Amino acid sequence: MTDLILALDSTTRIDAIRIAQAAAPYIDAIKIGYPLVLAEGLGIAGSLTGLNLPLIADFKVADIPNTNQLIAQQVFAAGFSGIICHGFPGPDSVEACVQVAHAQGGECYVVAEMSHPGGAAFFQGGIAEKIAQTVIDTGADGIIAPATRPERTRILREIIGTKKILSPGVGAQGGDANAIAGLVDGIIVGRAIYEADDPAAAAAAYSDILKRKN
Ligand code: OMP
């Protein structure tokens, strides 16, 4: 099964709630991050919990272990069920997020390689592979890997085995859901849904693609 995860990067509460409610029947989780939380506050999570969908906090946490722990505690206290952190600060920093997530019954995902063109500049050449190995070593739940480069995501799959891959870059960044669906556990779609004239129809169309692939 490949999940459809809505990246809810709208910057007003009213739009975020309208879009999340419209898309809810077709999606499996909602990811929110700096754009919405900086605009409307961390409490926006509490406004979305009524949809009964997993809520992933995308703060790409990248600090020393103690600060990561403090950030993760705030995230889970706000009602999130998952957190995304960066892997490059090292295994102890990742471990801090993993420990808080698991203590709360939640999940921790680690960015292994980013989906934008510049994501190839520093993550490639062995770094993404090392971060993927860190996911194994720390007991994290999975990685974020690019839908825009399925060939790279395939290499990272070999390292992480059955741990989860959530894959952004479908739609607005040019990634093709059909090309990546069979390889990953979830596709992350933002603008192609939340900027669509009909977000429900856009979400339904992605959901149909995933059903055909599953
Ligand atoms: P769209 O490009 O609008 O579909 O949004 C993609 C979402 O995934 C945004 O919230 C990005 O911040 C996020 N994302 C990436 O696009 N690329 C990455 O490498 C990692 C992420 C992420 O961690 O979610």
mmCIF file of C-alpha atoms and ligand atoms in Angstrom:
data_model
loop_
_atom_site.group_PDB
_atom_site.id
_atom_site.type_symbol
_atom_site.label_atom_id
_atom_site.label_comp_id
_atom_site.label_asym_id
_atom_site.label_seq_id
_atom_site.Cartn_x
_atom_site.Cartn_y
_atom_site.Cartn_z
ATOM 1 C CA MET A 1 0.000 0.000 0.000
ATOM 2 C CA THR A 2 1.285 3.445 -0.911
ATOM 3 C CA ASP A 3 -0.225 6.250 1.132
ATOM 4 C CA LEU A 4 -1.190 9.670 -0.137
ATOM 5 C CA ILE A 5 0.160 12.368 2.179
ATOM 6 C CA LEU A 6 -1.074 15.920 1.731
ATOM 7 C CA ALA A 7 1.629 18.561 2.267
ATOM 8 C CA LEU A 8 -0.597 21.296 3.651
ATOM 9 C CA ASP A 9 1.584 24.335 3.048
ATOM 10 C CA SER A 10 -1.217 26.867 2.719
ATOM 11 C CA THR A 11 -0.598 29.838 4.977
ATOM 12 C CA THR A 12 -4.022 30.638 6.389
ATOM 13 C CA ARG A 13 -6.045 28.601 8.850
ATOM 14 C CA ILE A 14 -9.201 29.034 6.782
ATOM 15 C CA ASP A 15 -7.619 27.669 3.588
ATOM 16 C CA ALA A 16 -5.799 24.905 5.439
ATOM 17 C CA ILE A 17 -8.946 23.626 7.104
ATOM 18 C CA ARG A 18 -11.062 23.946 3.941
ATOM 19 C CA ILE A 19 -8.486 22.046 1.856
ATOM 20 C CA ALA A 20 -7.825 19.392 4.501
ATOM 21 C CA GLN A 21 -11.544 18.729 4.927
ATOM 22 C CA ALA A 22 -12.095 18.514 1.149
ATOM 23 C CA ALA A 23 -9.142 16.173 0.606
ATOM 24 C CA ALA A 24 -9.641 14.094 3.754
ATOM 25 C CA PRO A 25 -11.646 11.243 2.171
ATOM 26 C CA TYR A 26 -8.825 10.580 -0.310
ATOM 27 C CA ILE A 27 -5.683 11.010 1.786
ATOM 28 C CA ASP A 28 -3.936 8.913 4.420
ATOM 29 C CA ALA A 29 -2.034 11.602 6.353
ATOM 30 C CA ILE A 30 -1.397 15.334 6.500
ATOM 31 C CA LYS A 31 2.058 16.877 6.710
ATOM 32 C CA ILE A 32 2.399 20.430 7.953
ATOM 33 C CA GLY A 33 5.502 22.498 8.477
ATOM 34 C CA TYR A 34 6.913 25.983 8.745
ATOM 35 C CA PRO A 35 4.663 27.776 6.214
ATOM 36 C CA LEU A 36 1.414 26.980 8.046
ATOM 37 C CA VAL A 37 2.777 26.831 11.603
ATOM 38 C CA LEU A 38 4.640 30.144 11.319
ATOM 39 C CA ALA A 39 1.498 31.735 9.906
ATOM 40 C CA GLU A 40 -1.046 30.274 12.295
ATOM 41 C CA GLY A 41 0.845 28.767 15.235
ATOM 42 C CA LEU A 42 1.475 25.226 16.390
ATOM 43 C CA GLY A 43 -2.133 25.063 17.618
ATOM 44 C CA ILE A 44 -3.227 24.529 14.015
ATOM 45 C CA ALA A 45 -2.450 20.864 14.653
ATOM 46 C CA GLY A 46 -5.261 20.729 17.216
ATOM 47 C CA SER A 47 -7.658 22.147 14.601
ATOM 48 C CA LEU A 48 -6.853 19.259 12.265
ATOM 49 C CA THR A 49 -6.918 16.327 14.679
ATOM 50 C CA GLY A 50 -10.708 16.008 14.232
ATOM 51 C CA LEU A 51 -10.088 14.614 10.743
ATOM 52 C CA ASN A 52 -8.627 11.502 12.367
ATOM 53 C CA LEU A 53 -5.654 11.406 10.036
ATOM 54 C CA PRO A 54 -2.028 11.030 11.110
ATOM 55 C CA LEU A 55 -0.389 14.461 11.349
ATOM 56 C CA ILE A 56 3.292 14.674 10.442
ATOM 57 C CA ALA A 57 5.334 17.655 11.611
ATOM 58 C CA ASP A 58 7.819 18.670 8.937
ATOM 59 C CA PHE A 59 10.277 20.884 10.784
ATOM 60 C CA LYS A 60 13.319 19.096 9.337
ATOM 61 C CA VAL A 61 14.746 19.245 12.830
ATOM 62 C CA ALA A 62 18.539 19.627 12.630
ATOM 63 C CA ASP A 63 20.083 20.579 15.963
ATOM 64 C CA ILE A 64 22.055 19.120 18.847
ATOM 65 C CA PRO A 65 20.363 16.193 20.609
ATOM 66 C CA ASN A 66 19.073 18.235 23.566
ATOM 67 C CA THR A 67 17.449 20.857 21.348
ATOM 68 C CA ASN A 68 16.036 18.172 19.041
ATOM 69 C CA GLN A 69 14.505 16.499 22.078
ATOM 70 C CA LEU A 70 12.897 19.752 23.242
ATOM 71 C CA ILE A 71 11.506 20.436 19.757
ATOM 72 C CA ALA A 72 10.147 16.893 19.407
ATOM 73 C CA GLN A 73 8.439 17.115 22.796
ATOM 74 C CA GLN A 74 6.599 20.272 21.704
ATOM 75 C CA VAL A 75 5.598 18.629 18.432
ATOM 76 C CA PHE A 76 4.046 15.550 20.014
ATOM 77 C CA ALA A 77 2.406 17.573 22.804
ATOM 78 C CA ALA A 78 0.678 19.597 20.064
ATOM 79 C CA GLY A 79 -1.017 16.485 18.685
ATOM 80 C CA PHE A 80 1.296 15.333 15.913
ATOM 81 C CA SER A 81 1.901 11.636 15.368
ATOM 82 C CA GLY A 82 5.068 11.936 13.331
ATOM 83 C CA ILE A 83 8.114 14.152 12.960
ATOM 84 C CA ILE A 84 10.636 14.728 10.180
ATOM 85 C CA CYS A 85 14.242 15.453 11.120
ATOM 86 C CA HIS A 86 17.474 15.866 9.198
ATOM 87 C CA GLY A 87 20.115 13.167 9.369
ATOM 88 C CA PHE A 88 23.252 15.222 8.707
ATOM 89 C CA PRO A 89 23.626 16.447 12.330
ATOM 90 C CA GLY A 90 24.485 12.859 13.191
ATOM 91 C CA PRO A 91 23.048 9.729 14.782
ATOM 92 C CA ASP A 92 22.721 11.153 18.310
ATOM 93 C CA SER A 93 20.598 14.033 17.028
ATOM 94 C CA VAL A 94 18.367 11.634 15.099
ATOM 95 C CA GLU A 95 18.158 9.338 18.114
ATOM 96 C CA ALA A 96 16.841 12.200 20.256
ATOM 97 C CA CYS A 97 13.861 12.638 17.903
ATOM 98 C CA VAL A 98 13.328 8.881 17.614
ATOM 99 C CA GLN A 99 13.220 8.450 21.393
ATOM 100 C CA VAL A 100 10.623 11.170 21.896
ATOM 101 C CA ALA A 101 8.551 9.943 18.938
ATOM 102 C CA HIS A 102 8.518 6.333 20.125
ATOM 103 C CA ALA A 103 7.819 7.315 23.738
ATOM 104 C CA GLN A 104 4.674 9.027 22.406
ATOM 105 C CA GLY A 105 3.698 6.124 20.147
ATOM 106 C CA GLY A 106 4.702 8.196 17.116
ATOM 107 C CA GLU A 107 7.095 7.944 14.205
ATOM 108 C CA CYS A 108 10.290 9.670 13.130
ATOM 109 C CA TYR A 109 11.362 10.093 9.508
ATOM 110 C CA VAL A 110 14.799 11.245 8.430
ATOM 111 C CA VAL A 111 15.525 13.236 5.269
ATOM 112 C CA ALA A 112 17.985 11.145 3.273
ATOM 113 C CA GLU A 113 18.060 13.076 -0.002
ATOM 114 C CA MET A 114 16.033 16.113 -1.000
ATOM 115 C CA SER A 115 13.838 16.352 -4.064
ATOM 116 C CA HIS A 116 14.701 19.771 -5.511
ATOM 117 C CA PRO A 117 17.489 20.169 -8.125
ATOM 118 C CA GLY A 118 19.964 21.436 -5.492
ATOM 119 C CA GLY A 119 19.232 18.341 -3.410
ATOM 120 C CA ALA A 120 21.630 16.473 -5.669
ATOM 121 C CA ALA A 121 24.535 18.798 -4.793
ATOM 122 C CA PHE A 122 25.406 17.671 -1.270
ATOM 123 C CA PHE A 123 23.280 14.596 -0.495
ATOM 124 C CA GLN A 124 24.794 12.588 -3.347
ATOM 125 C CA GLY A 125 28.279 11.092 -3.241
ATOM 126 C CA GLY A 126 27.598 8.866 -0.260
ATOM 127 C CA ILE A 127 25.865 11.192 2.215
ATOM 128 C CA ALA A 128 22.302 10.008 1.510
ATOM 129 C CA GLU A 129 23.478 6.406 1.836
ATOM 130 C CA LYS A 130 25.108 7.173 5.210
ATOM 131 C CA ILE A 131 21.936 8.877 6.418
ATOM 132 C CA ALA A 132 19.867 5.878 5.310
ATOM 133 C CA GLN A 133 22.192 3.630 7.321
ATOM 134 C CA THR A 134 21.693 5.968 10.312
ATOM 135 C CA VAL A 135 17.977 5.263 10.074
ATOM 136 C CA ILE A 136 18.737 1.571 10.575
ATOM 137 C CA ASP A 137 21.191 2.270 13.405
ATOM 138 C CA THR A 138 18.908 4.617 15.341
ATOM 139 C CA GLY A 139 15.668 2.680 14.933
ATOM 140 C CA ALA A 140 13.982 5.543 13.070
ATOM 141 C CA ASP A 141 10.883 4.612 11.112
ATOM 142 C CA GLY A 142 11.956 5.598 7.639
ATOM 143 C CA ILE A 143 13.380 8.133 5.232
ATOM 144 C CA ILE A 144 12.284 10.992 3.033
ATOM 145 C CA ALA A 145 13.603 10.327 -0.475
ATOM 146 C CA PRO A 146 12.962 12.068 -3.789
ATOM 147 C CA ALA A 147 10.143 11.232 -6.190
ATOM 148 C CA THR A 148 12.026 13.410 -8.655
ATOM 149 C CA ARG A 149 14.892 10.854 -8.760
ATOM 150 C CA PRO A 150 13.376 7.372 -8.573
ATOM 151 C CA GLU A 151 16.773 5.845 -9.410
ATOM 152 C CA ARG A 152 18.239 7.356 -6.219
ATOM 153 C CA THR A 153 15.263 6.304 -4.142
ATOM 154 C CA ARG A 154 15.726 2.755 -5.463
ATOM 155 C CA ILE A 155 19.324 2.740 -4.196
ATOM 156 C CA LEU A 156 18.214 4.022 -0.782
ATOM 157 C CA ARG A 157 15.509 1.314 -0.643
ATOM 158 C CA GLU A 158 18.255 -1.308 -0.822
ATOM 159 C CA ILE A 159 19.823 0.149 2.321
ATOM 160 C CA ILE A 160 16.700 0.635 4.427
ATOM 161 C CA GLY A 161 14.936 -2.602 3.475
ATOM 162 C CA THR A 162 11.395 -2.658 4.839
ATOM 163 C CA LYS A 163 11.561 0.640 6.679
ATOM 164 C CA LYS A 164 9.260 3.246 5.179
ATOM 165 C CA ILE A 165 10.015 5.689 2.397
ATOM 166 C CA LEU A 166 7.920 8.849 2.124
ATOM 167 C CA SER A 167 8.547 10.587 -1.155
ATOM 168 C CA PRO A 168 7.989 14.263 -1.981
ATOM 169 C CA GLY A 169 8.352 15.934 -5.360
ATOM 170 C CA VAL A 170 5.279 14.538 -7.112
ATOM 171 C CA GLY A 171 3.337 17.090 -9.160
ATOM 172 C CA ALA A 172 4.680 20.642 -8.842
ATOM 173 C CA GLN A 173 8.330 19.505 -8.745
ATOM 174 C CA GLY A 174 7.877 17.236 -11.757
ATOM 175 C CA GLY A 175 7.863 13.821 -10.084
ATOM 176 C CA ASP A 176 5.454 11.239 -11.519
ATOM 177 C CA ALA A 177 3.273 9.328 -9.063
ATOM 178 C CA ASN A 178 3.110 6.379 -11.467
ATOM 179 C CA ALA A 179 6.900 6.096 -11.582
ATOM 180 C CA ILE A 180 7.480 6.139 -7.831
ATOM 181 C CA ALA A 181 4.373 4.552 -6.297
ATOM 182 C CA GLY A 182 5.561 0.951 -6.369
ATOM 183 C CA LEU A 183 8.828 1.842 -4.695
ATOM 184 C CA VAL A 184 7.668 3.897 -1.711
ATOM 185 C CA ASP A 185 5.264 3.711 1.198
ATOM 186 C CA GLY A 186 3.847 7.174 0.757
ATOM 187 C CA ILE A 187 3.896 9.989 -1.769
ATOM 188 C CA ILE A 188 3.846 13.542 -0.432
ATOM 189 C CA VAL A 189 1.848 15.950 -2.603
ATOM 190 C CA GLY A 190 1.477 19.642 -1.866
ATOM 191 C CA ARG A 191 0.735 22.281 -4.485
ATOM 192 C CA ALA A 192 -0.796 19.856 -6.985
ATOM 193 C CA ILE A 193 -3.572 19.396 -4.422
ATOM 194 C CA TYR A 194 -3.759 22.532 -2.280
ATOM 195 C CA GLU A 195 -3.424 24.937 -5.217
ATOM 196 C CA ALA A 196 -5.856 22.989 -7.422
ATOM 197 C CA ASP A 197 -9.212 24.577 -8.266
ATOM 198 C CA ASP A 198 -10.786 21.454 -6.816
ATOM 199 C CA PRO A 199 -8.484 19.980 -4.130
ATOM 200 C CA ALA A 200 -10.860 17.069 -3.513
ATOM 201 C CA ALA A 201 -10.776 16.062 -7.188
ATOM 202 C CA ALA A 202 -6.987 16.436 -7.320
ATOM 203 C CA ALA A 203 -6.556 14.283 -4.210
ATOM 204 C CA ALA A 204 -9.010 11.721 -5.605
ATOM 205 C CA ALA A 205 -7.007 11.503 -8.831
ATOM 206 C CA TYR A 206 -3.758 10.758 -6.940
ATOM 207 C CA SER A 207 -5.587 8.292 -4.742
ATOM 208 C CA ASP A 208 -6.820 6.473 -7.868
ATOM 209 C CA ILE A 209 -3.287 6.241 -9.252
ATOM 210 C CA LEU A 210 -2.080 4.697 -5.987
ATOM 211 C CA LYS A 211 -4.997 2.229 -5.869
ATOM 212 C CA ARG A 212 -4.154 1.046 -9.377
ATOM 213 C CA LYS A 213 -0.516 0.563 -8.374
ATOM 214 C CA ASN A 214 -1.243 -1.207 -5.084
HETATM 215 P P1 OMP B 1 5.003 20.334 -3.334
HETATM 216 O O1 OMP B 1 6.267 20.543 -4.083
HETATM 217 O O2 OMP B 1 4.126 21.549 -3.315
HETATM 218 O O3 OMP B 1 4.280 19.088 -3.746
HETATM 219 O O4 OMP B 1 5.384 20.131 -1.782
HETATM 220 C C1 OMP B 1 6.301 19.180 -1.372
HETATM 221 C C2 OMP B 1 6.363 19.145 0.119
HETATM 222 O O5 OMP B 1 7.327 18.189 0.534
HETATM 223 C C3 OMP B 1 6.765 20.467 0.760
HETATM 224 O O6 OMP B 1 6.127 20.560 2.029
HETATM 225 C C4 OMP B 1 8.266 20.311 0.952
HETATM 226 O O7 OMP B 1 8.746 21.093 2.037
HETATM 227 C C5 OMP B 1 8.385 18.823 1.265
HETATM 228 N N1 OMP B 1 9.678 18.191 0.894
HETATM 229 C C6 OMP B 1 10.155 18.333 -0.390
HETATM 230 O O8 OMP B 1 9.513 18.883 -1.275
HETATM 231 N N2 OMP B 1 11.389 17.797 -0.694
HETATM 232 C C7 OMP B 1 12.153 17.137 0.214
HETATM 233 O O9 OMP B 1 13.228 16.679 -0.128
HETATM 234 C C8 OMP B 1 11.653 16.954 1.512
HETATM 235 C C9 OMP B 1 10.397 17.420 1.818
HETATM 236 C C10 OMP B 1 9.831 16.982 3.099
HETATM 237 O O10 OMP B 1 10.615 16.716 4.026
HETATM 238 O O11 OMP B 1 8.627 16.778 3.230
#
